Amino acid sequence: MKLSPLNSVSFNQRQPNIDANIDRPAQEPGSSLLQVHGLTKSFGRVPALVDVNLNVQAGEKVVLLGASGSGKSTLLRCLNWLEVPDAGTVAIEGEYLGRVPQSNGQWRTDSPAELAIKRQQIGMVFQSFNLFAHLRALDNVAIGPRKVLKRPPAACRDLAHYLLDRVHLSHHADKYPWQLSGGEQQRVAIARALAMNPKLMLFDEPTSALDPCLTHDVMQVIQELAEEGMTMLVVTHEVRFAHQAADTVLFMEQGQLIERNTPTNFFHRPQTDAAQRFLSYVL
Ligand code: ADP
Ligand code: MG
């Protein structure tokens, strides 16, 4: 499917000129960022993913929908090899992640160190916030660039302040996770993921644990990122977000991606019976 022209201002371009961000050029909007071929995964006899093919363009905002158990989380987890697929490939801008084809037709598995470096390109935000309980918000954000990217402490602090401001939490920089609401913790988690300067953000039901008011604040931040050109794949039940922010809706059933559509068409004229049934429950 041809996508509409995308916002040309990338989130990366807006960040201050801080060490942690100097080495990743903004992607060309519309170029292919994520390439997934034949992704297949079973848990015992349960087929969680069945031959999933997916292409996400730089700047594209994709919302992934599907009933519980349809394979959404497994797909997201396979994209950064948190879950190792039984078959298939994942590549970021053509660079394979996890399993790399060789010129002799064989496959090579990335070492943990190689995988760790490639994974930095993908930020992930889960339903549970998973912040470090013993670190203040600022340090939760700064720790990745500091420990993993080995950036100077002052630059990491500047970056963390900038990102906490971006998620509207600058006044909470010195608080510990237990002093923050669930929505605030989730926004710190988003800032923490952004601190690694990812090319792609994956959100797996980021607001499922939150009440409606806190949900709004978190989805607002994700929508702002979307408007600034961040490429993202979002599993969410927030239909309004899908309408307002998504370029593409993907629908999964029993481990298969069975529909790819624009939000307007998906919600008003779904192509598949399964999507129609799903919508009759959620709308
Ligand atoms: P969704 O996120 O759409 O709710 P999941 O990807 O979590 O779906 O699950 C897809 C299927 O795979 C389900 O049948 C689920 O029970 C199964 N599954 C997922 N993770 C595991 C696991 N770690 N062990 C066993 N079965 C799993
Ligand atoms: Mg899930």
PDB file of C-alpha atoms in Angstrom, residues 135-145 153 156-165 169-170 172-177 180 188 191-192 195:
ATOM      1  CA  LEU A 135      16.829   5.583  40.779  1.00  0.00           C
ATOM      2  CA  ARG A 136      15.208   8.996  40.451  1.00  0.00           C
ATOM      3  CA  ALA A 137      13.334   9.771  37.236  1.00  0.00           C
ATOM      4  CA  LEU A 138      16.303  11.685  35.836  1.00  0.00           C
ATOM      5  CA  ASP A 139      18.690   8.812  36.475  1.00  0.00           C
ATOM      6  CA  ASN A 140      16.258   6.258  35.046  1.00  0.00           C
ATOM      7  CA  VAL A 141      16.438   8.212  31.789  1.00  0.00           C
ATOM      8  CA  ALA A 142      20.156   8.971  31.910  1.00  0.00           C
ATOM      9  CA  ILE A 143      21.365   5.481  32.802  1.00  0.00           C
ATOM     10  CA  GLY A 144      21.130   4.011  29.287  1.00  0.00           C
ATOM     11  CA  PRO A 145      23.242   6.625  27.504  1.00  0.00           C
ATOM     12  CA  PRO A 153      27.619  12.206  32.643  1.00  0.00           C
ATOM     13  CA  CYS A 156      23.452  12.357  29.810  1.00  0.00           C
ATOM     14  CA  ARG A 157      21.918  14.589  32.449  1.00  0.00           C
ATOM     15  CA  ASP A 158      21.213  17.299  29.842  1.00  0.00           C
ATOM     16  CA  LEU A 159      19.605  14.732  27.584  1.00  0.00           C
ATOM     17  CA  ALA A 160      17.515  13.306  30.446  1.00  0.00           C
ATOM     18  CA  HIS A 161      16.299  16.801  31.413  1.00  0.00           C
ATOM     19  CA  TYR A 162      15.412  17.477  27.795  1.00  0.00           C
ATOM     20  CA  LEU A 163      13.505  14.207  27.439  1.00  0.00           C
ATOM     21  CA  LEU A 164      11.669  14.557  30.752  1.00  0.00           C
ATOM     22  CA  ASP A 165      10.570  17.974  29.535  1.00  0.00           C
ATOM     23  CA  LEU A 169       7.718  15.725  33.617  1.00  0.00           C
ATOM     24  CA  SER A 170      10.546  18.199  34.134  1.00  0.00           C
ATOM     25  CA  HIS A 172       9.418  15.383  38.610  1.00  0.00           C
ATOM     26  CA  ALA A 173      13.054  14.798  37.656  1.00  0.00           C
ATOM     27  CA  ASP A 174      14.169  14.184  41.246  1.00  0.00           C
ATOM     28  CA  LYS A 175      11.359  11.848  42.235  1.00  0.00           C
ATOM     29  CA  TYR A 176      11.635   8.109  42.654  1.00  0.00           C
ATOM     30  CA  PRO A 177       9.204   5.827  40.797  1.00  0.00           C
ATOM     31  CA  LEU A 180       5.022   9.059  40.694  1.00  0.00           C
ATOM     32  CA  VAL A 188       9.487   8.267  32.342  1.00  0.00           C
ATOM     33  CA  ALA A 191      11.729   9.098  27.978  1.00  0.00           C
ATOM     34  CA  ARG A 192      14.088   6.311  28.990  1.00  0.00           C
ATOM     35  CA  ALA A 195      17.282   8.334  25.503  1.00  0.00           C
TER      36      ALA A 195
END
